[in-house]
mmCIF file of C-alpha atoms and ligand atoms in Angstrom:
data_model
loop_
_atom_site.group_PDB
_atom_site.id
_atom_site.type_symbol
_atom_site.label_atom_id
_atom_site.label_comp_id
_atom_site.label_asym_id
_atom_site.label_seq_id
_atom_site.Cartn_x
_atom_site.Cartn_y
_atom_site.Cartn_z
ATOM 1 C CA MET A 12 -86.576 -20.592 -89.075
ATOM 2 C CA THR A 13 -86.020 -23.709 -91.098
ATOM 3 C CA ARG A 14 -87.829 -26.118 -88.823
ATOM 4 C CA THR A 15 -90.056 -25.258 -85.949
ATOM 5 C CA GLU A 16 -92.149 -27.909 -84.324
ATOM 6 C CA ALA A 17 -92.020 -26.617 -80.789
ATOM 7 C CA SER A 18 -94.478 -27.573 -78.067
ATOM 8 C CA ARG A 19 -95.187 -31.108 -79.149
ATOM 9 C CA HIS A 20 -97.911 -31.583 -76.639
ATOM 10 C CA GLY A 21 -96.579 -32.907 -73.361
ATOM 11 C CA ALA A 22 -93.010 -33.316 -74.619
ATOM 12 C CA ALA A 23 -89.915 -31.408 -73.644
ATOM 13 C CA THR A 24 -88.822 -28.574 -75.912
ATOM 14 C CA LEU A 25 -85.303 -28.463 -77.278
ATOM 15 C CA THR A 26 -84.391 -24.913 -78.258
ATOM 16 C CA ILE A 27 -81.463 -24.500 -80.638
ATOM 17 C CA ASP A 28 -79.879 -21.081 -81.023
ATOM 18 C CA LEU A 29 -78.656 -20.700 -84.609
ATOM 19 C CA ASP A 30 -77.415 -17.171 -83.870
ATOM 20 C CA ALA A 31 -75.179 -18.605 -81.144
ATOM 21 C CA ILE A 32 -73.884 -21.319 -83.496
ATOM 22 C CA ALA A 33 -73.145 -18.644 -86.109
ATOM 23 C CA ALA A 34 -71.392 -16.496 -83.484
ATOM 24 C CA ASN A 35 -69.301 -19.488 -82.429
ATOM 25 C CA TRP A 36 -68.283 -20.126 -86.052
ATOM 26 C CA HIS A 37 -67.179 -16.496 -86.436
ATOM 27 C CA ASP A 38 -65.294 -16.724 -83.146
ATOM 28 C CA LEU A 39 -63.415 -19.791 -84.403
ATOM 29 C CA ARG A 40 -62.646 -18.082 -87.717
ATOM 30 C CA ALA A 41 -61.005 -15.216 -85.871
ATOM 31 C CA ARG A 42 -58.842 -17.717 -83.988
ATOM 32 C CA HIS A 43 -57.699 -19.512 -87.159
ATOM 33 C CA PRO A 44 -56.147 -16.879 -89.422
ATOM 34 C CA SER A 45 -54.102 -19.443 -91.392
ATOM 35 C CA GLY A 46 -57.104 -20.609 -93.427
ATOM 36 C CA PRO A 47 -60.861 -21.004 -93.662
ATOM 37 C CA VAL A 48 -62.943 -22.778 -91.059
ATOM 38 C CA ALA A 49 -65.256 -25.604 -92.105
ATOM 39 C CA ALA A 50 -68.247 -26.924 -90.173
ATOM 40 C CA VAL A 51 -68.412 -30.534 -89.024
ATOM 41 C CA LEU A 52 -72.062 -31.546 -89.265
ATOM 42 C CA LYS A 53 -71.906 -35.295 -88.703
ATOM 43 C CA ALA A 54 -74.505 -37.041 -86.544
ATOM 44 C CA ASP A 55 -77.104 -34.433 -87.544
ATOM 45 C CA ALA A 56 -74.876 -31.542 -86.462
ATOM 46 C CA TYR A 57 -74.156 -33.246 -83.142
ATOM 47 C CA GLY A 58 -77.861 -33.705 -82.590
ATOM 48 C CA LEU A 59 -78.843 -30.098 -83.244
ATOM 49 C CA GLY A 60 -80.179 -30.491 -86.786
ATOM 50 C CA ALA A 61 -77.878 -30.345 -89.806
ATOM 51 C CA ALA A 62 -80.706 -29.232 -92.087
ATOM 52 C CA ALA A 63 -80.998 -26.012 -90.080
ATOM 53 C CA VAL A 64 -77.365 -25.513 -89.043
ATOM 54 C CA ALA A 65 -75.764 -26.065 -92.469
ATOM 55 C CA PRO A 66 -77.696 -23.434 -94.457
ATOM 56 C CA ARG A 67 -77.206 -20.936 -91.652
ATOM 57 C CA LEU A 68 -73.428 -21.377 -91.516
ATOM 58 C CA VAL A 69 -73.235 -21.257 -95.312
ATOM 59 C CA ALA A 70 -75.167 -17.972 -95.209
ATOM 60 C CA GLU A 71 -72.485 -16.741 -92.792
ATOM 61 C CA GLY A 72 -69.769 -17.581 -95.330
ATOM 62 C CA CYS A 73 -68.833 -21.182 -94.528
ATOM 63 C CA ARG A 74 -67.730 -23.000 -97.704
ATOM 64 C CA HIS A 75 -66.714 -26.465 -96.448
ATOM 65 C CA VAL A 76 -68.781 -28.965 -94.471
ATOM 66 C CA PHE A 77 -67.903 -32.420 -93.210
ATOM 67 C CA VAL A 78 -70.203 -35.327 -92.397
ATOM 68 C CA ALA A 79 -69.421 -38.954 -91.541
ATOM 69 C CA HIS A 80 -71.860 -40.887 -93.737
ATOM 70 C CA LEU A 81 -72.799 -40.677 -97.390
ATOM 71 C CA SER A 82 -76.476 -40.556 -96.367
ATOM 72 C CA GLU A 83 -75.755 -37.413 -94.335
ATOM 73 C CA ALA A 84 -73.982 -35.839 -97.295
ATOM 74 C CA LEU A 85 -76.806 -36.691 -99.696
ATOM 75 C CA ALA A 86 -79.343 -35.115 -97.331
ATOM 76 C CA LEU A 87 -77.363 -31.854 -97.264
ATOM 77 C CA ARG A 88 -76.602 -31.573 -100.981
ATOM 78 C CA PRO A 89 -79.961 -30.081 -102.072
ATOM 79 C CA LEU A 90 -79.811 -27.592 -99.178
ATOM 80 C CA LEU A 91 -76.422 -26.105 -100.045
ATOM 81 C CA PRO A 92 -75.070 -24.203 -103.046
ATOM 82 C CA ASP A 93 -72.888 -26.084 -105.534
ATOM 83 C CA ASP A 94 -69.724 -24.249 -104.530
ATOM 84 C CA VAL A 95 -69.933 -25.558 -100.960
ATOM 85 C CA MET A 96 -67.703 -28.597 -100.576
ATOM 86 C CA ILE A 97 -69.508 -31.436 -98.816
ATOM 87 C CA ALA A 98 -66.858 -33.867 -97.606
ATOM 88 C CA GLU A 99 -67.670 -37.325 -96.309
ATOM 89 C CA LEU A 100 -65.286 -38.639 -93.656
ATOM 90 C CA ASN A 101 -65.871 -42.393 -93.777
ATOM 91 C CA GLY A 102 -64.759 -42.577 -97.383
ATOM 92 C CA VAL A 103 -65.835 -44.310 -100.521
ATOM 93 C CA THR A 104 -66.934 -47.908 -100.070
ATOM 94 C CA GLY A 105 -67.398 -50.389 -102.896
ATOM 95 C CA GLY A 106 -70.456 -49.593 -105.000
ATOM 96 C CA SER A 107 -71.045 -46.079 -103.656
ATOM 97 C CA GLU A 108 -68.773 -44.273 -106.150
ATOM 98 C CA GLY A 109 -71.631 -43.382 -108.514
ATOM 99 C CA GLU A 110 -73.648 -41.763 -105.725
ATOM 100 C CA PHE A 111 -70.688 -39.660 -104.650
ATOM 101 C CA ILE A 112 -70.136 -38.493 -108.225
ATOM 102 C CA ARG A 113 -73.783 -37.769 -109.039
ATOM 103 C CA ALA A 114 -74.298 -35.708 -105.874
ATOM 104 C CA ARG A 115 -70.834 -34.064 -106.064
ATOM 105 C CA ILE A 116 -69.871 -35.337 -102.623
ATOM 106 C CA VAL A 117 -66.136 -35.279 -101.947
ATOM 107 C CA PRO A 118 -64.905 -38.433 -100.194
ATOM 108 C CA VAL A 119 -62.125 -38.489 -97.661
ATOM 109 C CA LEU A 120 -59.901 -41.366 -98.826
ATOM 110 C CA ASN A 121 -58.760 -43.284 -95.763
ATOM 111 C CA ASP A 122 -56.592 -46.087 -97.161
ATOM 112 C CA LEU A 123 -55.043 -47.253 -100.424
ATOM 113 C CA GLY A 124 -58.093 -49.414 -101.140
ATOM 114 C CA GLN A 125 -60.378 -46.368 -101.101
ATOM 115 C CA LEU A 126 -57.811 -44.483 -103.167
ATOM 116 C CA ALA A 127 -57.752 -47.212 -105.829
ATOM 117 C CA ARG A 128 -61.548 -47.301 -105.911
ATOM 118 C CA TRP A 129 -61.750 -43.546 -106.472
ATOM 119 C CA ARG A 130 -58.989 -43.633 -109.101
ATOM 120 C CA ASP A 131 -60.871 -46.389 -110.967
ATOM 121 C CA ALA A 132 -64.088 -44.354 -110.745
ATOM 122 C CA ALA A 133 -62.251 -41.349 -112.221
ATOM 123 C CA ARG A 134 -60.882 -43.512 -115.024
ATOM 124 C CA ALA A 135 -64.360 -44.866 -115.763
ATOM 125 C CA ALA A 136 -65.813 -41.356 -115.709
ATOM 126 C CA GLY A 137 -63.034 -40.141 -117.985
ATOM 127 C CA GLY A 138 -62.251 -37.142 -115.821
ATOM 128 C CA ARG A 139 -60.726 -35.982 -112.564
ATOM 129 C CA LEU A 140 -62.582 -36.509 -109.295
ATOM 130 C CA PRO A 141 -62.080 -34.397 -106.164
ATOM 131 C CA ALA A 142 -61.042 -36.017 -102.884
ATOM 132 C CA LEU A 143 -59.345 -35.419 -99.561
ATOM 133 C CA LEU A 144 -56.589 -37.713 -98.382
ATOM 134 C CA HIS A 145 -56.500 -38.698 -94.716
ATOM 135 C CA ILE A 146 -53.122 -39.486 -93.123
ATOM 136 C CA ASP A 147 -53.129 -41.333 -89.800
ATOM 137 C CA THR A 148 -50.647 -39.715 -87.432
ATOM 138 C CA GLY A 149 -51.596 -41.468 -84.219
ATOM 139 C CA MET A 150 -55.260 -42.356 -84.062
ATOM 140 C CA SER A 151 -54.847 -45.842 -85.588
ATOM 141 C CA ARG A 152 -58.388 -45.546 -86.812
ATOM 142 C CA LEU A 153 -58.853 -44.225 -90.349
ATOM 143 C CA GLY A 154 -56.223 -42.678 -92.599
ATOM 144 C CA LEU A 155 -53.181 -43.947 -94.482
ATOM 145 C CA SER A 156 -50.652 -45.709 -92.295
ATOM 146 C CA PRO A 157 -46.976 -44.705 -92.567
ATOM 147 C CA ALA A 158 -46.369 -47.769 -94.762
ATOM 148 C CA GLU A 159 -49.204 -46.736 -97.072
ATOM 149 C CA VAL A 160 -47.824 -43.201 -97.310
ATOM 150 C CA THR A 161 -44.455 -44.648 -98.389
ATOM 151 C CA GLN A 162 -46.170 -46.891 -100.924
ATOM 152 C CA LEU A 163 -48.077 -43.937 -102.335
ATOM 153 C CA ALA A 164 -44.910 -41.831 -102.454
ATOM 154 C CA ASN A 165 -43.257 -44.572 -104.518
ATOM 155 C CA ASP A 166 -46.231 -44.976 -106.842
ATOM 156 C CA ARG A 167 -47.783 -41.596 -107.570
ATOM 157 C CA ALA A 168 -49.817 -43.194 -110.387
ATOM 158 C CA LEU A 169 -52.191 -44.296 -107.617
ATOM 159 C CA LEU A 170 -53.350 -40.673 -107.635
ATOM 160 C CA ASP A 171 -54.064 -40.554 -111.389
ATOM 161 C CA GLY A 172 -57.371 -38.857 -112.033
ATOM 162 C CA ILE A 173 -57.724 -37.729 -108.405
ATOM 163 C CA ASP A 174 -57.960 -34.010 -107.779
ATOM 164 C CA LEU A 175 -56.581 -33.826 -104.232
ATOM 165 C CA ARG A 176 -58.149 -30.831 -102.511
ATOM 166 C CA TYR A 177 -56.660 -31.335 -99.048
ATOM 167 C CA VAL A 178 -54.432 -33.697 -97.155
ATOM 168 C CA MET A 179 -55.729 -34.022 -93.598
ATOM 169 C CA THR A 180 -55.036 -35.621 -90.252
ATOM 170 C CA HIS A 181 -56.880 -35.686 -86.929
ATOM 171 C CA PHE A 182 -55.617 -34.864 -83.429
ATOM 172 C CA VAL A 183 -55.695 -37.542 -80.736
ATOM 173 C CA SER A 184 -55.885 -35.245 -77.697
ATOM 174 C CA SER A 185 -55.862 -31.629 -78.773
ATOM 175 C CA GLU A 186 -58.015 -30.668 -75.770
ATOM 176 C CA VAL A 187 -54.942 -31.388 -73.612
ATOM 177 C CA ALA A 188 -52.851 -28.472 -74.831
ATOM 178 C CA ASP A 189 -49.576 -29.636 -73.298
ATOM 179 C CA ASP A 190 -49.838 -33.258 -74.444
ATOM 180 C CA PRO A 191 -46.642 -33.989 -76.415
ATOM 181 C CA LEU A 192 -48.739 -36.106 -78.778
ATOM 182 C CA ASN A 193 -49.917 -32.879 -80.430
ATOM 183 C CA ALA A 194 -46.478 -31.795 -81.599
ATOM 184 C CA GLY A 195 -45.603 -35.390 -82.481
ATOM 185 C CA GLN A 196 -48.621 -35.648 -84.765
ATOM 186 C CA VAL A 197 -47.859 -32.324 -86.417
ATOM 187 C CA ALA A 198 -44.302 -33.535 -87.120
ATOM 188 C CA ARG A 199 -45.522 -36.856 -88.551
ATOM 189 C CA PHE A 200 -48.069 -35.009 -90.679
ATOM 190 C CA ALA A 201 -45.369 -32.686 -92.058
ATOM 191 C CA ALA A 202 -43.136 -35.663 -92.867
ATOM 192 C CA ALA A 203 -45.964 -37.426 -94.707
ATOM 193 C CA ARG A 204 -46.884 -34.288 -96.637
ATOM 194 C CA ALA A 205 -43.274 -33.864 -97.741
ATOM 195 C CA MET A 206 -43.538 -37.258 -99.487
ATOM 196 C CA LEU A 207 -46.757 -36.425 -101.326
ATOM 197 C CA PRO A 208 -47.856 -33.899 -103.945
ATOM 198 C CA GLU A 209 -48.121 -30.399 -102.528
ATOM 199 C CA VAL A 210 -51.754 -29.672 -101.684
ATOM 200 C CA PRO A 211 -53.357 -27.645 -98.890
ATOM 201 C CA ALA A 212 -53.542 -29.186 -95.433
ATOM 202 C CA SER A 213 -56.467 -29.585 -93.029
ATOM 203 C CA LEU A 214 -55.575 -30.152 -89.399
ATOM 204 C CA ALA A 215 -57.411 -28.745 -86.395
ATOM 205 C CA ASN A 216 -60.661 -29.931 -84.860
ATOM 206 C CA SER A 217 -62.249 -27.584 -82.293
ATOM 207 C CA SER A 218 -59.586 -27.890 -79.621
ATOM 208 C CA GLY A 219 -56.833 -27.938 -82.248
ATOM 209 C CA ILE A 220 -57.762 -24.362 -83.173
ATOM 210 C CA PHE A 221 -56.838 -23.384 -79.612
ATOM 211 C CA LEU A 222 -53.322 -24.842 -79.943
ATOM 212 C CA GLY A 223 -52.220 -21.705 -81.782
ATOM 213 C CA ALA A 224 -49.434 -22.159 -84.353
ATOM 214 C CA LEU A 225 -49.390 -25.927 -83.779
ATOM 215 C CA GLY A 226 -52.984 -26.249 -84.958
ATOM 216 C CA ALA A 227 -52.764 -23.827 -87.877
ATOM 217 C CA SER A 228 -53.514 -25.131 -91.389
ATOM 218 C CA ASP A 229 -55.310 -24.288 -94.620
ATOM 219 C CA LEU A 230 -58.662 -25.589 -93.321
ATOM 220 C CA ALA A 231 -59.862 -26.153 -89.758
ATOM 221 C CA ARG A 232 -62.604 -28.703 -89.065
ATOM 222 C CA PRO A 233 -64.420 -27.807 -85.821
ATOM 223 C CA GLY A 234 -67.579 -29.538 -84.695
ATOM 224 C CA ALA A 235 -68.000 -29.483 -80.911
ATOM 225 C CA ALA A 236 -67.070 -25.830 -80.403
ATOM 226 C CA LEU A 237 -69.657 -24.689 -82.948
ATOM 227 C CA TYR A 238 -72.299 -26.228 -80.722
ATOM 228 C CA GLY A 239 -70.892 -24.612 -77.599
ATOM 229 C CA LEU A 240 -68.888 -27.452 -76.044
ATOM 230 C CA ASN A 241 -65.775 -26.188 -74.299
ATOM 231 C CA PRO A 242 -62.696 -26.735 -76.506
ATOM 232 C CA THR A 243 -60.411 -25.807 -73.594
ATOM 233 C CA PRO A 244 -61.516 -28.003 -70.660
ATOM 234 C CA GLY A 245 -60.309 -26.664 -67.344
ATOM 235 C CA ALA A 246 -60.438 -23.077 -68.587
ATOM 236 C CA PRO A 247 -63.584 -20.985 -69.009
ATOM 237 C CA ASN A 248 -65.605 -21.790 -72.122
ATOM 238 C CA PRO A 249 -65.008 -19.011 -74.655
ATOM 239 C CA LEU A 250 -68.051 -20.017 -76.719
ATOM 240 C CA ARG A 251 -71.780 -19.533 -76.426
ATOM 241 C CA CYS A 252 -74.213 -22.154 -75.229
ATOM 242 C CA THR A 253 -76.424 -23.143 -78.162
ATOM 243 C CA VAL A 254 -79.079 -25.397 -76.616
ATOM 244 C CA ALA A 255 -81.766 -25.395 -73.965
ATOM 245 C CA LEU A 256 -83.956 -28.305 -72.965
ATOM 246 C CA ASP A 257 -87.100 -27.607 -70.979
ATOM 247 C CA ALA A 258 -89.245 -30.507 -69.812
ATOM 248 C CA PRO A 259 -92.846 -30.097 -68.680
ATOM 249 C CA VAL A 260 -93.768 -30.946 -65.126
ATOM 250 C CA LEU A 261 -96.491 -33.594 -65.318
ATOM 251 C CA GLN A 262 -97.179 -33.831 -61.609
ATOM 252 C CA VAL A 263 -95.954 -32.574 -58.250
ATOM 253 C CA ARG A 264 -96.507 -35.055 -55.451
ATOM 254 C CA GLU A 265 -96.138 -34.791 -51.682
ATOM 255 C CA ILE A 266 -94.470 -37.744 -50.026
ATOM 256 C CA GLY A 267 -93.781 -38.445 -46.401
ATOM 257 C CA ALA A 268 -90.406 -38.901 -44.721
ATOM 258 C CA GLY A 269 -89.081 -42.391 -45.423
ATOM 259 C CA GLU A 270 -91.013 -42.926 -48.669
ATOM 260 C CA SER A 271 -89.020 -43.932 -51.735
ATOM 261 C CA VAL A 272 -88.970 -42.613 -55.292
ATOM 262 C CA GLY A 273 -88.464 -44.563 -58.500
ATOM 263 C CA TYR A 274 -87.234 -47.993 -59.523
ATOM 264 C CA ASN A 275 -85.469 -50.039 -56.860
ATOM 265 C CA ALA A 276 -86.175 -47.358 -54.269
ATOM 266 C CA THR A 277 -82.693 -45.864 -54.552
ATOM 267 C CA TRP A 278 -83.871 -42.530 -53.129
ATOM 268 C CA ARG A 279 -85.718 -42.069 -49.873
ATOM 269 C CA ALA A 280 -87.174 -38.854 -48.528
ATOM 270 C CA ALA A 281 -85.335 -37.639 -45.439
ATOM 271 C CA ARG A 282 -88.171 -35.200 -44.733
ATOM 272 C CA PRO A 283 -91.676 -34.616 -46.065
ATOM 273 C CA SER A 284 -90.880 -33.823 -49.696
ATOM 274 C CA LEU A 285 -92.271 -32.556 -52.970
ATOM 275 C CA ILE A 286 -91.384 -34.649 -56.012
ATOM 276 C CA ALA A 287 -91.816 -33.242 -59.527
ATOM 277 C CA THR A 288 -92.169 -35.757 -62.330
ATOM 278 C CA VAL A 289 -91.182 -34.462 -65.758
ATOM 279 C CA ALA A 290 -91.599 -35.835 -69.274
ATOM 280 C CA ALA A 291 -88.141 -36.970 -70.357
ATOM 281 C CA GLY A 292 -86.180 -40.148 -69.831
ATOM 282 C CA TYR A 293 -83.466 -42.363 -71.167
ATOM 283 C CA ALA A 294 -85.534 -43.070 -74.287
ATOM 284 C CA ASP A 295 -85.012 -39.371 -75.028
ATOM 285 C CA GLY A 296 -81.267 -39.657 -74.624
ATOM 286 C CA TYR A 297 -81.324 -38.405 -71.043
ATOM 287 C CA LEU A 298 -78.498 -40.682 -69.943
ATOM 288 C CA ARG A 299 -79.473 -43.311 -67.387
ATOM 289 C CA ALA A 300 -76.027 -42.829 -65.863
ATOM 290 C CA LEU A 301 -77.469 -39.587 -64.457
ATOM 291 C CA SER A 302 -79.609 -41.635 -62.051
ATOM 292 C CA GLY A 303 -79.223 -40.112 -58.594
ATOM 293 C CA ARG A 304 -76.765 -37.513 -59.956
ATOM 294 C CA GLY A 305 -78.745 -35.407 -62.402
ATOM 295 C CA VAL A 306 -79.704 -31.825 -61.776
ATOM 296 C CA ALA A 307 -82.439 -29.632 -63.202
ATOM 297 C CA TYR A 308 -83.015 -25.927 -62.841
ATOM 298 C CA ALA A 309 -86.189 -24.402 -61.495
ATOM 299 C CA ARG A 310 -86.252 -20.631 -61.893
ATOM 300 C CA GLY A 311 -82.474 -20.303 -61.896
ATOM 301 C CA ARG A 312 -81.884 -22.636 -58.951
ATOM 302 C CA PRO A 313 -80.665 -26.222 -59.090
ATOM 303 C CA VAL A 314 -82.882 -29.063 -57.917
ATOM 304 C CA PRO A 315 -81.472 -32.566 -57.423
ATOM 305 C CA MET A 316 -82.733 -35.686 -59.107
ATOM 306 C CA ALA A 317 -84.571 -38.080 -56.824
ATOM 307 C CA GLY A 318 -84.003 -41.714 -57.768
ATOM 308 C CA ARG A 319 -83.357 -43.323 -61.110
ATOM 309 C CA VAL A 320 -83.861 -42.155 -64.657
ATOM 310 C CA SER A 321 -86.848 -43.996 -66.154
ATOM 311 C CA MET A 322 -87.503 -44.542 -69.837
ATOM 312 C CA ASP A 323 -89.941 -41.642 -70.176
ATOM 313 C CA LEU A 324 -89.874 -39.897 -66.806
ATOM 314 C CA LEU A 325 -87.545 -38.090 -64.435
ATOM 315 C CA THR A 326 -88.182 -37.203 -60.806
ATOM 316 C CA PHE A 327 -86.685 -34.228 -58.970
ATOM 317 C CA ASP A 328 -86.784 -33.143 -55.354
ATOM 318 C CA VAL A 329 -88.495 -29.748 -55.513
ATOM 319 C CA THR A 330 -89.318 -29.479 -51.823
ATOM 320 C CA ASP A 331 -87.759 -26.018 -51.746
ATOM 321 C CA HIS A 332 -89.957 -24.871 -54.667
ATOM 322 C CA PRO A 333 -93.501 -25.164 -53.311
ATOM 323 C CA ASP A 334 -94.811 -22.957 -56.127
ATOM 324 C CA LEU A 335 -93.813 -25.455 -58.818
ATOM 325 C CA ALA A 336 -96.914 -26.933 -60.463
ATOM 326 C CA PRO A 337 -97.884 -28.941 -63.536
ATOM 327 C CA GLY A 338 -97.719 -26.761 -66.617
ATOM 328 C CA ARG A 339 -94.379 -25.321 -65.594
ATOM 329 C CA THR A 340 -91.098 -26.702 -66.888
ATOM 330 C CA LEU A 341 -87.791 -27.785 -65.422
ATOM 331 C CA ARG A 342 -84.667 -26.935 -67.350
ATOM 332 C CA LEU A 343 -82.502 -29.951 -68.153
ATOM 333 C CA LEU A 344 -79.925 -28.208 -70.365
ATOM 334 C CA GLY A 345 -79.119 -24.564 -70.964
ATOM 335 C CA PRO A 346 -76.647 -21.815 -70.153
ATOM 336 C CA GLU A 347 -77.199 -22.621 -66.431
ATOM 337 C CA LEU A 348 -76.534 -26.285 -67.046
ATOM 338 C CA PRO A 349 -74.429 -26.674 -70.198
ATOM 339 C CA PRO A 350 -73.966 -30.052 -71.901
ATOM 340 C CA ASP A 351 -70.395 -30.248 -70.575
ATOM 341 C CA ALA A 352 -71.669 -29.978 -66.979
ATOM 342 C CA VAL A 353 -74.296 -32.667 -67.532
ATOM 343 C CA ALA A 354 -71.618 -34.830 -69.149
ATOM 344 C CA GLU A 355 -69.427 -34.513 -66.087
ATOM 345 C CA LEU A 356 -72.289 -35.672 -63.858
ATOM 346 C CA ALA A 357 -72.887 -38.636 -66.186
ATOM 347 C CA GLY A 358 -69.224 -39.579 -66.535
ATOM 348 C CA THR A 359 -69.100 -38.896 -70.268
ATOM 349 C CA ASN A 360 -68.351 -35.993 -72.594
ATOM 350 C CA GLY A 361 -70.522 -33.212 -73.991
ATOM 351 C CA TYR A 362 -70.391 -34.829 -77.427
ATOM 352 C CA GLU A 363 -72.346 -37.810 -76.141
ATOM 353 C CA VAL A 364 -74.860 -35.613 -74.320
ATOM 354 C CA LEU A 365 -75.599 -33.673 -77.523
ATOM 355 C CA THR A 366 -75.614 -36.595 -79.948
ATOM 356 C CA SER A 367 -77.971 -38.491 -77.605
ATOM 357 C CA LEU A 368 -80.633 -35.769 -77.706
ATOM 358 C CA GLY A 369 -83.865 -37.542 -78.412
ATOM 359 C CA ALA A 370 -86.246 -37.612 -81.319
ATOM 360 C CA ARG A 371 -89.370 -37.061 -79.208
ATOM 361 C CA TYR A 372 -88.501 -33.540 -78.120
ATOM 362 C CA GLY A 373 -90.268 -30.685 -79.792
ATOM 363 C CA ARG A 374 -87.610 -28.610 -81.531
ATOM 364 C CA ALA A 375 -87.569 -24.858 -81.794
ATOM 365 C CA TYR A 376 -84.929 -22.621 -83.325
ATOM 366 C CA GLY A 377 -84.578 -19.420 -81.358
ATOM 367 C CA PRO A 378 -82.576 -17.626 -78.671
ATOM 368 C CA VAL A 379 -81.236 -19.605 -75.710
ATOM 369 C CA ARG A 380 -81.044 -17.662 -72.435
ATOM 370 C CA PRO A 381 -80.796 -18.490 -68.763
ATOM 371 C CA LEU A 382 -84.239 -18.670 -67.170
ATOM 372 C CA ALA A 383 -84.844 -15.975 -64.583
HETATM 373 C C1 PLP B 425 -65.518 -35.251 -85.606
HETATM 374 C C2 PLP B 425 -64.315 -34.822 -86.343
HETATM 375 C C3 PLP B 425 -63.917 -33.487 -86.319
HETATM 376 C C4 PLP B 425 -64.546 -32.463 -85.391
HETATM 377 O O1 PLP B 425 -64.064 -32.676 -84.086
HETATM 378 P P1 PLP B 425 -64.509 -31.739 -82.859
HETATM 379 O O2 PLP B 425 -63.687 -32.207 -81.733
HETATM 380 O O3 PLP B 425 -65.958 -31.987 -82.663
HETATM 381 O O4 PLP B 425 -64.235 -30.342 -83.263
HETATM 382 C C5 PLP B 425 -62.868 -33.118 -87.135
HETATM 383 N N1 PLP B 425 -62.240 -34.017 -87.926
HETATM 384 C C6 PLP B 425 -62.583 -35.316 -87.954
HETATM 385 C C7 PLP B 425 -61.836 -36.255 -88.821
HETATM 386 C C8 PLP B 425 -63.626 -35.767 -87.156
HETATM 387 O O5 PLP B 425 -63.963 -37.052 -87.174
#
């Protein structure tokens, strides 16, 4: 595939299943009949490699991608055909207008200041420049405030020279299907749109697609679900797992009852034990919050972490796996142990588990399956 640098000697291997990501995109398309489905590729496609994921999804028919930073957009531009819209969520900051224009990156305009900057750039360029307009309906983060929407409605000249492709907003808690905030945001979005020129709307993130009619729009913007995170927490995950992380066992050591493992001796053997040390740690994005809580899989069976997460090493109690030896691997992520499950153990979400995936892993693009 696009990038294969598997088996970096002695490092864990991160396997990324582009077929599964493509299948997830098609699954989401089928669930969003009101309009096309984009791909959110910010933070290097949630850690999985935008340079590999983007061309694959475009080959599947995806025509809109979103990133957060201009640098991410610029990196994707040469990899994608001209007719694929690359939208940048953080918007146009002072001095970056020329780079957006030259690389045909479409900014999301998040306030009237960004709008004015883009309008001035269009005037200077003597043409019309494409953009998306972000309306804040509850996040209080980016997007035009209600007062700014009113101001824009009263002064449409602010949009001179701007070719508005979409008006968009972002759900606050779409993964909680019965949260009244969802309907409230949709109502506020409709009210704002009624005050502005009529252009297509972009609404749902991953979980928003699962809200049915409430999340329907002219362009959905899923990220997490593409990568296999569960958009419907509490219900079974309808999507495919897209990653596996297999870390090499460096050593298996016998310790006696009462001996401790790791920093600050937080784990003590209750019986004569076998401890496997594997090559991954918090410097690889294996969250230190997993200390004493993490789990790995050895041949389809869970083994508990023993002690704390170190910078470069993890230790697991493999007493019940006497056949485990250096050269073998322990599975740290995969269909048996999806990112959402690891996130729950660490007290975070699957997004953070994926976007933390480290730079030292060897990366391979290929099928991801449970290990027998
Ligand atoms: C990150 C992001 C998305 C994608 O959200 P997921 O929950 O990962 O699907 C969509 N829209 C905006 C504005 C975002 O910042």
